[in-house]
Amino acid sequence: MKLYSDEELAEILDQPIFHLISQAADHLGVECYVVGGYVRDIFLERPSNDIDVVVVGSGIEVAKELKRLLGRKAHLSVFKNFGTAQVKISANSTLYTLNSKLYTLRYPLEVEFVGARRESYSHDSRKPIVEDGTLEDDQNRRDFTINAMAICLNSNRFGELVDPFNGLADLEDGIIATPLEPGITFSDDPLRMMRCIRFATQLNFQIEEETFAALQRMADRIKIVSGERIEVELNKIMMAPHPSIGFEYLQRSGLLQLILPEVAALDIVEQRNGRAHKNNFYHTLEVLENVIKSLECRTDHGDSLWLRWAALLHDIGKTKSKRWDPAIGWTFHNHNYIGAKMVPEIFRRLKLPLGSEMRYVQKLVDMHMRPQVIADNEVTDSAVRRLLNDAGDDIDDLMLLCEADITSKNEVRKKIFLENFRMVRQKLADLKEKDYKRLLQPVIDGNEIMEMFHLKPSREVGTLKQTLKDAVLDNKVENEREPLMQLLIQKAKEMGLELPNA
């Protein structure tokens, strides 16, 4: 981060949009401040296009005056019920002020206006009772000290920092703390507990000791927060550079047990006869970090949110599948299948999308052991063809997840696994180069089988289709009509089906 004097802040804000807001506020004779994340990000030297402005008076009136100054370049939205207004300015708009400063926006700009207010809450609701207040009242209601800083925009104090809670010092020290007593802050709005961990994760900051103690003490209050709100914060934690920081905070605070008990339950190590299994919670976090590290080497990963979710959930079935076998120790047979069955309920509870995103995560959880099983044995063409057929277009993500799952501290075993994975990848690449979709799908499909044998959709049709598919995947016959037709007729005879006329 970088420290700035008030004079330097005035230079940073020496942009037409801030001078226009200043003109609007001065014209109406009200105090006006830019607050919150925009101020924080100035000191963190992070770009931000979302500007929050607090007015000691009517924020709506200042927004209307700004709209008048901007003319048709701006769109005004007023939300009277909430006492707020928003001014949107399109990209490539040219702004100018009375002193002829010109500025062309490269990106769209949004300015949110609100009147300074004081809030009070009832115990069972996040909806506050709102009253007009002073700037001090408004800063008191902010979630964290680093978000409670304000910079004055009025011309006589332009660039003056107002920082009553030493947010600047907390930014410099890398600390997340609340302006007021943290128990009050979190009790008033329990979503702030998630935001606390989210900011600590995104910024790689430490949560101040008293603030973290309040997280642990108040964790149960998260129950009044909607799944949709929790989902937003979880996804922001998930997309941070190192989401494991956030999930460790969630676990230590007790919040994870309330919102994702399936993952929290992995944080246990049992021992029998001197034999212990690994802590699958911390293994999961290591896998998640490995996935992100691998993604940095790929140029085509796009939005990796759902691959990260698959990494987080890949072992959730281990708690239910764990068994003690005196002969071999702890086992987790079919944990992938059990975990995949758990995914839809987690997505429903957290209000995550139940469409293709959920099916993708479920598929990766279900299949994450397949490449490992192949790599642990002889890497046969048949096994690789079946893997590629079942994984389809998600094969690269599946392989990335499986390689990330190798967290063994036994370097010899790890080296063998990675070498076998390299062989699997090579065989996959060879298949892809030969157009695997054409190679792996029999040229005789179910519709043709039904027509040939005068069948309706039935178990017999499924058996015949599977016979052809197995033969193609195992490379027993060429994927061509003549050899497949011979195999089909042979199998139909065995099943006692009436054969087609020659």
Coordinates of C-alpha atoms in Angstrom, one line a residue:
M1 CA 0.0 0.0 0.0
K2 CA 1.0 3.7 -0.3
L3 CA 0.4 6.5 2.2
Y4 CA -0.9 9.9 0.9
S5 CA -1.2 13.3 2.4
D6 CA -4.4 15.3 2.0
E7 CA -2.8 17.3 -0.8
E8 CA -1.8 14.1 -2.6
L9 CA -5.3 12.7 -2.2
A10 CA -6.7 16.0 -3.7
E11 CA -4.4 15.4 -6.7
I12 CA -5.6 11.7 -7.1
L13 CA -9.2 12.9 -7.0
D14 CA -8.4 15.7 -9.5
Q15 CA -10.8 14.2 -12.0
P16 CA -13.9 15.8 -13.5
I17 CA -16.3 13.4 -11.9
F18 CA -15.2 14.3 -8.4
H19 CA -15.2 18.0 -9.2
L20 CA -18.7 17.7 -10.7
I21 CA -19.9 16.0 -7.5
S22 CA -18.2 18.8 -5.5
Q23 CA -20.0 21.4 -7.6
A24 CA -23.3 19.7 -7.0
A25 CA -22.8 19.4 -3.2
D26 CA -21.5 23.0 -2.9
H27 CA -24.5 24.3 -5.0
L28 CA -26.9 22.6 -2.5
G29 CA -24.8 23.6 0.6
V30 CA -24.3 20.1 1.9
E31 CA -21.2 18.2 3.1
C32 CA -20.2 15.4 0.7
Y33 CA -17.6 12.6 1.0
V34 CA -16.4 9.6 -1.1
V35 CA -16.3 6.6 1.3
G36 CA -15.7 2.9 1.6
G37 CA -14.1 0.7 -0.9
Y38 CA -13.0 3.4 -3.3
V39 CA -11.1 5.2 -0.5
R40 CA -9.5 1.9 0.7
D41 CA -8.5 1.0 -2.8
I42 CA -6.7 4.3 -3.4
F43 CA -4.3 3.4 -0.6
L44 CA -4.0 -0.2 -1.8
E45 CA -3.3 1.1 -5.3
R46 CA -6.1 -1.0 -6.8
P47 CA -8.3 0.3 -9.6
S48 CA -12.0 0.8 -8.8
N49 CA -14.9 2.2 -10.9
D50 CA -17.6 2.0 -8.2
I51 CA -17.8 5.2 -6.3
D52 CA -19.8 5.5 -3.0
V53 CA -20.7 9.0 -1.9
V54 CA -22.2 10.0 1.5
V55 CA -24.0 13.3 1.8
V56 CA -24.8 14.9 5.1
G57 CA -28.3 15.7 3.9
S58 CA -30.1 14.3 0.9
G59 CA -28.0 12.0 -1.3
I60 CA -30.8 11.9 -3.8
E61 CA -30.8 15.7 -4.3
V62 CA -27.0 15.7 -4.9
A63 CA -27.4 12.9 -7.4
K64 CA -30.1 14.9 -9.3
E65 CA -27.9 17.9 -9.4
L66 CA -25.0 15.8 -10.7
K67 CA -27.3 14.5 -13.4
R68 CA -28.3 18.0 -14.4
L69 CA -24.6 18.9 -14.7
L70 CA -23.9 15.9 -16.8
G71 CA -26.9 16.1 -19.0
R72 CA -27.6 13.2 -21.4
K73 CA -24.3 11.6 -20.7
A74 CA -25.7 10.2 -17.4
H75 CA -28.6 7.9 -16.4
L76 CA -30.2 8.6 -13.0
S77 CA -31.9 6.0 -10.9
V78 CA -33.6 7.0 -7.6
F79 CA -34.6 4.5 -4.9
K80 CA -36.8 6.6 -2.5
N81 CA -37.6 3.7 -0.2
F82 CA -33.9 3.3 0.6
G83 CA -33.0 7.0 0.4
T84 CA -30.4 6.3 -2.3
A85 CA -29.7 7.2 -5.9
Q86 CA -27.3 6.0 -8.6
V87 CA -25.8 7.9 -11.5
K88 CA -24.4 5.8 -14.4
I89 CA -22.1 7.2 -17.0
S90 CA -21.2 5.3 -20.2
A91 CA -17.7 4.6 -21.3
N92 CA -16.2 7.1 -23.8
S93 CA -18.2 9.9 -22.3
T94 CA -16.2 13.2 -22.2
L95 CA -16.7 15.0 -18.8
Y96 CA -15.8 18.6 -18.2
T97 CA -16.2 21.0 -15.3
L98 CA -16.6 24.8 -14.9
N99 CA -12.8 25.2 -14.8
S100 CA -12.6 23.4 -18.2
K101 CA -11.0 20.2 -17.0
L102 CA -11.6 17.5 -19.5
Y103 CA -11.7 13.7 -19.1
T104 CA -12.8 10.9 -21.3
L105 CA -14.0 7.8 -19.5
R106 CA -12.4 4.6 -20.7
Y107 CA -14.8 2.4 -18.7
P108 CA -18.4 2.8 -17.5
L109 CA -18.7 4.6 -14.1
E110 CA -21.3 4.2 -11.4
V111 CA -21.7 6.6 -8.5
E112 CA -23.9 5.6 -5.6
F113 CA -25.3 8.4 -3.4
V114 CA -26.8 8.0 0.1
G115 CA -27.6 10.4 2.9
A116 CA -25.5 10.0 6.1
R117 CA -27.5 7.8 8.5
R118 CA -27.7 6.1 11.8
E119 CA -28.9 2.5 12.0
S120 CA -30.4 0.2 14.7
Y121 CA -31.3 -3.5 14.4
S122 CA -33.7 -5.9 16.0
H123 CA -32.2 -9.3 17.1
D124 CA -33.9 -11.4 14.5
S125 CA -33.5 -9.3 11.3
R126 CA -30.7 -7.8 9.2
K127 CA -33.1 -5.0 8.1
P128 CA -32.1 -1.9 10.1
I129 CA -34.2 1.0 11.4
V130 CA -32.7 4.0 9.6
E131 CA -32.6 7.6 10.7
D132 CA -30.8 10.7 9.3
G133 CA -27.4 11.1 10.9
T134 CA -24.0 12.8 10.8
L135 CA -20.9 11.7 9.0
E136 CA -19.7 10.2 12.4
D137 CA -23.0 8.2 12.6
D138 CA -22.4 6.9 9.1
Q139 CA -18.9 5.9 9.8
N140 CA -19.9 4.1 13.0
R141 CA -22.3 1.8 11.1
R142 CA -19.6 0.7 8.6
D143 CA -18.4 -2.9 8.8
F144 CA -14.6 -2.5 9.1
T145 CA -12.2 0.3 9.9
I146 CA -10.6 0.0 6.4
N147 CA -14.0 0.6 4.9
A148 CA -14.9 3.5 7.2
M149 CA -12.5 6.1 5.8
A150 CA -13.9 9.1 4.0
I151 CA -12.4 11.9 1.8
C152 CA -14.2 15.2 1.6
L153 CA -15.3 16.4 -1.8
N154 CA -16.4 19.9 -0.9
S155 CA -14.2 22.6 -2.6
N156 CA -13.0 24.1 0.7
R157 CA -11.8 20.7 2.1
F158 CA -11.3 18.8 -1.1
G159 CA -9.0 15.8 -0.5
E160 CA -9.2 15.9 3.3
L161 CA -9.2 12.4 4.8
V162 CA -11.6 11.7 7.7
D163 CA -10.4 8.5 9.5
P164 CA -11.8 8.3 13.0
F165 CA -11.0 4.6 13.6
N166 CA -7.4 4.5 12.3
G167 CA -8.4 2.5 9.2
L168 CA -5.3 3.7 7.5
A169 CA -3.1 2.2 10.2
D170 CA -5.0 -1.1 9.9
L171 CA -4.5 -1.1 6.2
E172 CA -0.8 -0.5 6.7
D173 CA -0.6 -3.3 9.3
G174 CA -2.8 -5.7 7.3
I175 CA -5.5 -6.0 9.9
I176 CA -9.3 -6.5 9.6
A177 CA -11.1 -4.9 12.6
T178 CA -14.5 -3.4 13.3
P179 CA -15.1 0.4 14.0
L180 CA -17.3 -0.4 17.1
E181 CA -17.1 -3.3 19.5
P182 CA -17.2 -6.3 17.1
G183 CA -20.0 -8.1 19.0
I184 CA -22.3 -5.2 18.2
T185 CA -21.1 -5.0 14.5
F186 CA -21.7 -8.7 13.9
S187 CA -24.9 -9.0 15.9
D188 CA -26.4 -6.0 14.0
D189 CA -25.6 -7.6 10.6
P190 CA -24.3 -11.2 10.8
L191 CA -23.4 -11.1 7.1
R192 CA -20.5 -9.0 8.2
M193 CA -18.9 -12.1 9.6
M194 CA -18.7 -13.6 6.1
R195 CA -17.4 -10.2 4.8
C196 CA -14.8 -10.1 7.5
I197 CA -13.3 -13.4 6.3
R198 CA -13.8 -12.5 2.7
F199 CA -11.8 -9.3 3.0
A200 CA -9.1 -11.1 5.0
T201 CA -8.9 -13.7 2.3
Q202 CA -8.9 -11.3 -0.7
L203 CA -6.3 -8.9 0.9
N204 CA -4.3 -11.6 2.7
F205 CA -4.9 -9.7 6.0
Q206 CA -5.0 -11.0 9.6
I207 CA -8.3 -10.7 11.5
E208 CA -7.7 -8.7 14.7
E209 CA -7.8 -10.9 17.8
E210 CA -10.9 -9.4 19.5
T211 CA -12.7 -9.3 16.1
F212 CA -12.0 -13.0 15.6
A213 CA -13.1 -13.9 19.1
A214 CA -16.4 -12.2 18.3
L215 CA -16.7 -14.3 15.1
Q216 CA -16.4 -17.4 17.2
R217 CA -18.8 -16.1 19.8
M218 CA -21.4 -14.8 17.3
A219 CA -21.2 -17.5 14.7
D220 CA -24.7 -18.9 15.4
R221 CA -26.1 -15.5 14.2
I222 CA -25.3 -16.5 10.6
K223 CA -28.5 -18.6 10.6
I224 CA -30.7 -15.5 10.0
V225 CA -28.7 -14.7 6.8
S226 CA -30.2 -16.0 3.5
G227 CA -28.5 -18.6 1.4
E228 CA -28.2 -16.1 -1.5
R229 CA -26.2 -13.7 0.6
I230 CA -23.9 -16.4 1.9
E231 CA -23.4 -17.7 -1.6
V232 CA -22.1 -14.4 -2.9
E233 CA -19.5 -14.2 -0.1
L234 CA -18.5 -17.8 -0.5
N235 CA -17.9 -17.4 -4.2
K236 CA -15.8 -14.3 -3.6
I237 CA -13.7 -16.2 -1.0
M238 CA -13.5 -19.1 -3.5
M239 CA -12.2 -16.8 -6.3
A240 CA -9.5 -15.1 -4.1
P241 CA -5.9 -15.8 -4.9
H242 CA -5.6 -18.2 -1.9
P243 CA -9.1 -19.3 -0.8
S244 CA -7.7 -21.7 1.7
I245 CA -7.1 -18.7 4.0
G246 CA -10.8 -18.0 4.1
F247 CA -11.9 -21.6 4.6
E248 CA -9.4 -22.1 7.5
Y249 CA -10.9 -18.9 9.1
L250 CA -14.4 -20.2 8.5
Q251 CA -13.5 -23.5 10.1
R252 CA -11.7 -22.0 13.1
S253 CA -14.6 -19.6 13.7
G254 CA -17.3 -22.2 13.7
L255 CA -19.0 -20.7 10.7
L256 CA -18.1 -23.5 8.3
Q257 CA -20.0 -26.1 10.5
L258 CA -23.1 -24.0 10.0
I259 CA -22.9 -23.3 6.3
L260 CA -20.9 -26.2 4.9
P261 CA -20.9 -29.0 7.5
E262 CA -19.9 -31.6 4.9
V263 CA -16.5 -29.9 4.5
A264 CA -16.1 -29.0 8.2
A265 CA -16.6 -32.7 9.1
L266 CA -13.4 -33.6 7.2
D267 CA -11.3 -31.8 10.0
I268 CA -10.7 -34.9 12.0
V269 CA -7.9 -37.5 12.4
E270 CA -8.8 -40.9 13.9
Q271 CA -6.2 -43.4 15.1
R272 CA -6.4 -47.2 15.7
N273 CA -3.7 -49.6 16.5
G274 CA -1.2 -46.8 15.9
R275 CA -2.5 -46.2 12.4
A276 CA -4.0 -42.8 11.6
H277 CA -5.5 -41.4 8.4
K278 CA -4.6 -37.9 7.1
N279 CA -6.7 -34.8 8.0
N280 CA -8.9 -34.6 4.9
F281 CA -9.9 -31.0 5.6
Y282 CA -6.4 -29.7 5.3
H283 CA -5.7 -32.1 2.4
T284 CA -8.8 -30.6 0.7
L285 CA -7.4 -27.1 1.1
E286 CA -4.0 -28.2 -0.3
V287 CA -5.8 -29.7 -3.3
L288 CA -7.7 -26.4 -3.8
E289 CA -4.4 -24.5 -3.8
N290 CA -2.8 -27.0 -6.1
V291 CA -5.7 -26.5 -8.6
I292 CA -5.2 -22.7 -8.5
K293 CA -1.5 -23.0 -9.0
S294 CA -2.0 -25.3 -12.0
L295 CA -4.5 -23.0 -13.5
E296 CA -1.9 -20.2 -13.5
C297 CA -0.1 -22.2 -16.1
R298 CA -3.1 -22.6 -18.4
T299 CA -4.2 -19.9 -20.8
D300 CA -7.7 -21.3 -21.5
H301 CA -9.1 -21.9 -18.0
G302 CA -11.6 -19.0 -18.2
D303 CA -13.8 -18.7 -15.1
S304 CA -12.5 -21.4 -12.8
L305 CA -15.1 -21.0 -10.1
W306 CA -16.8 -24.4 -10.5
L307 CA -13.5 -26.3 -10.8
R308 CA -12.5 -24.7 -7.5
W309 CA -15.9 -25.9 -6.0
A310 CA -15.1 -29.4 -7.3
A311 CA -11.8 -29.3 -5.6
L312 CA -13.4 -28.2 -2.3
L313 CA -16.0 -30.9 -2.5
H314 CA -14.1 -33.8 -4.0
D315 CA -13.6 -35.7 -0.7
I316 CA -16.8 -34.8 1.1
G317 CA -17.9 -38.5 0.9
K318 CA -15.0 -39.6 3.0
T319 CA -16.8 -38.9 6.3
K320 CA -19.6 -41.3 5.4
S321 CA -17.5 -43.9 3.7
K322 CA -14.7 -44.2 6.3
R323 CA -14.2 -47.8 7.7
W324 CA -11.5 -49.5 9.7
D325 CA -10.2 -52.7 8.1
P326 CA -7.7 -54.5 10.5
A327 CA -5.9 -55.9 7.5
I328 CA -5.2 -52.7 5.6
G329 CA -6.1 -49.8 8.0
W330 CA -8.5 -47.0 7.2
T331 CA -10.5 -47.2 3.9
F332 CA -12.8 -44.7 2.1
H333 CA -14.3 -47.0 -0.5
N334 CA -16.7 -45.3 -3.0
H335 CA -16.2 -41.9 -1.3
N336 CA -16.3 -40.4 -4.8
Y337 CA -19.7 -41.9 -5.5
I338 CA -21.1 -40.9 -2.1
G339 CA -19.7 -37.4 -2.4
A340 CA -21.3 -36.9 -5.8
K341 CA -24.7 -37.8 -4.4
M342 CA -24.2 -35.1 -1.7
V343 CA -23.5 -32.3 -4.2
P344 CA -27.1 -31.4 -5.3
E345 CA -28.2 -30.9 -1.7
I346 CA -25.3 -28.6 -0.9
F347 CA -26.0 -26.6 -4.1
R348 CA -29.7 -26.3 -3.1
R349 CA -29.0 -25.2 0.4
L350 CA -26.4 -22.6 -0.6
K351 CA -28.6 -21.4 -3.5
L352 CA -25.9 -22.2 -6.0
P353 CA -27.1 -22.9 -9.6
L354 CA -28.6 -26.3 -10.1
G355 CA -28.0 -26.6 -13.8
S356 CA -24.9 -27.3 -15.8
E357 CA -22.6 -25.9 -13.1
M358 CA -23.9 -28.3 -10.5
R359 CA -23.7 -31.3 -12.9
Y360 CA -20.1 -30.3 -13.8
V361 CA -19.1 -30.3 -10.1
Q362 CA -21.0 -33.5 -9.4
K363 CA -19.3 -35.2 -12.4
L364 CA -15.8 -34.2 -11.3
V365 CA -16.4 -35.3 -7.7
D366 CA -17.7 -38.7 -9.0
M367 CA -14.8 -39.2 -11.5
H368 CA -11.9 -37.8 -9.5
M369 CA -10.6 -41.3 -8.6
R370 CA -10.7 -42.7 -12.1
P371 CA -7.4 -41.3 -13.5
Q372 CA -5.7 -42.2 -10.2
V373 CA -6.9 -45.8 -10.5
I374 CA -5.6 -45.9 -14.0
A375 CA -2.2 -44.4 -13.0
D376 CA -1.9 -46.8 -10.1
N377 CA -2.0 -49.7 -12.5
E378 CA -0.9 -50.4 -16.0
V379 CA -2.0 -47.5 -18.2
T380 CA -4.0 -49.4 -20.9
D381 CA -5.5 -48.0 -24.0
S382 CA -8.9 -49.4 -23.1
A383 CA -9.0 -47.7 -19.7
V384 CA -7.9 -44.3 -21.2
R385 CA -10.5 -44.6 -24.0
R386 CA -13.3 -45.2 -21.4
L387 CA -12.0 -42.3 -19.3
L388 CA -12.1 -40.0 -22.2
N389 CA -15.5 -41.2 -23.3
D390 CA -17.0 -40.6 -19.8
A391 CA -15.3 -37.3 -19.1
G392 CA -15.9 -35.8 -22.5
D393 CA -15.1 -32.1 -22.8
D394 CA -14.3 -32.0 -19.1
I395 CA -11.3 -34.3 -19.3
D396 CA -8.7 -31.6 -19.0
D397 CA -10.3 -30.2 -15.8
L398 CA -10.6 -33.7 -14.4
M399 CA -7.0 -34.5 -15.0
L400 CA -5.9 -31.2 -13.5
L401 CA -8.0 -32.0 -10.4
C402 CA -6.6 -35.5 -10.1
E403 CA -3.0 -34.3 -10.3
A404 CA -3.7 -31.6 -7.7
D405 CA -5.1 -34.5 -5.5
I406 CA -1.6 -36.0 -5.3
T407 CA -0.4 -34.5 -1.9
S408 CA 1.6 -37.5 -0.7
K409 CA 4.7 -36.6 1.2
N410 CA 6.3 -39.8 -0.1
E411 CA 8.4 -38.3 -3.0
V412 CA 9.0 -41.7 -4.6
R413 CA 5.3 -42.6 -4.7
K414 CA 4.5 -39.1 -5.9
K415 CA 7.0 -39.3 -8.7
I416 CA 5.6 -42.6 -9.9
F417 CA 2.0 -41.2 -9.9
L418 CA 3.0 -38.1 -11.8
E419 CA 4.9 -40.2 -14.4
N420 CA 1.9 -42.4 -14.9
F421 CA -0.3 -39.4 -15.2
R422 CA 2.0 -38.1 -17.9
M423 CA 1.4 -41.4 -19.8
V424 CA -2.3 -41.0 -19.3
R425 CA -2.2 -37.5 -20.7
Q426 CA -0.1 -38.6 -23.7
K427 CA -2.7 -41.3 -24.6
L428 CA -5.5 -38.8 -24.1
A429 CA -3.7 -36.4 -26.4
D430 CA -3.3 -39.1 -29.1
L431 CA -7.0 -39.9 -28.9
K432 CA -8.0 -36.3 -29.2
E433 CA -5.8 -35.8 -32.2
K434 CA -7.6 -38.7 -33.9
D435 CA -11.0 -37.1 -33.2
Y436 CA -12.0 -39.1 -30.2
K437 CA -15.7 -38.4 -30.4
R438 CA -15.9 -40.2 -33.8
L439 CA -13.6 -43.0 -32.6
L440 CA -15.5 -43.7 -29.3
Q441 CA -19.1 -43.5 -30.4
P442 CA -20.3 -46.6 -32.3
V443 CA -21.4 -45.8 -35.9
I444 CA -24.6 -47.9 -35.2
D445 CA -26.8 -46.0 -32.7
G446 CA -29.9 -46.9 -30.7
N447 CA -32.4 -45.7 -33.3
E448 CA -30.9 -48.0 -35.9
I449 CA -30.9 -50.9 -33.5
M450 CA -34.6 -50.4 -32.7
E451 CA -35.5 -50.1 -36.4
M452 CA -33.5 -53.3 -37.3
F453 CA -35.1 -55.5 -34.6
H454 CA -38.5 -53.8 -34.5
L455 CA -37.9 -52.9 -30.8
K456 CA -39.2 -50.0 -28.7
P457 CA -36.9 -48.3 -26.1
S458 CA -36.1 -51.2 -23.7
R459 CA -33.5 -53.1 -21.7
E460 CA -32.7 -55.2 -24.8
V461 CA -31.8 -52.0 -26.8
G462 CA -29.6 -50.8 -24.0
T463 CA -27.8 -54.2 -23.8
L464 CA -27.1 -54.2 -27.6
K465 CA -25.9 -50.6 -27.5
Q466 CA -23.6 -51.3 -24.5
T467 CA -22.2 -54.4 -26.3
L468 CA -21.2 -52.2 -29.3
K469 CA -19.9 -49.4 -27.1
D470 CA -17.7 -51.8 -25.0
A471 CA -16.3 -53.3 -28.1
V472 CA -15.3 -49.9 -29.5
L473 CA -13.9 -48.6 -26.2
D474 CA -11.9 -51.8 -25.7
N475 CA -10.7 -51.5 -29.3
K476 CA -11.8 -55.1 -30.0
V477 CA -13.3 -54.1 -33.3
E478 CA -12.9 -51.2 -35.7
N479 CA -15.6 -48.6 -35.3
E480 CA -17.0 -49.4 -38.8
R481 CA -20.4 -50.7 -39.9
E482 CA -19.4 -54.2 -41.1
P483 CA -17.6 -55.5 -38.0
L484 CA -20.1 -53.8 -35.6
M485 CA -23.0 -55.3 -37.5
Q486 CA -21.5 -58.8 -37.2
L487 CA -21.1 -58.3 -33.5
L488 CA -24.6 -56.9 -33.2
I489 CA -26.2 -59.9 -34.9
Q490 CA -24.2 -62.3 -32.9
K491 CA -25.3 -60.7 -29.6
A492 CA -28.9 -60.6 -30.8
K493 CA -28.8 -64.3 -31.5
E494 CA -27.6 -65.0 -27.9
M495 CA -30.5 -62.9 -26.6
G496 CA -33.0 -64.8 -28.7
L497 CA -34.1 -61.8 -30.7
E498 CA -35.7 -62.1 -34.1
L499 CA -33.0 -61.3 -36.6
P500 CA -33.5 -58.8 -39.4
N501 CA -34.1 -60.2 -42.9
A502 CA -30.9 -60.7 -44.8

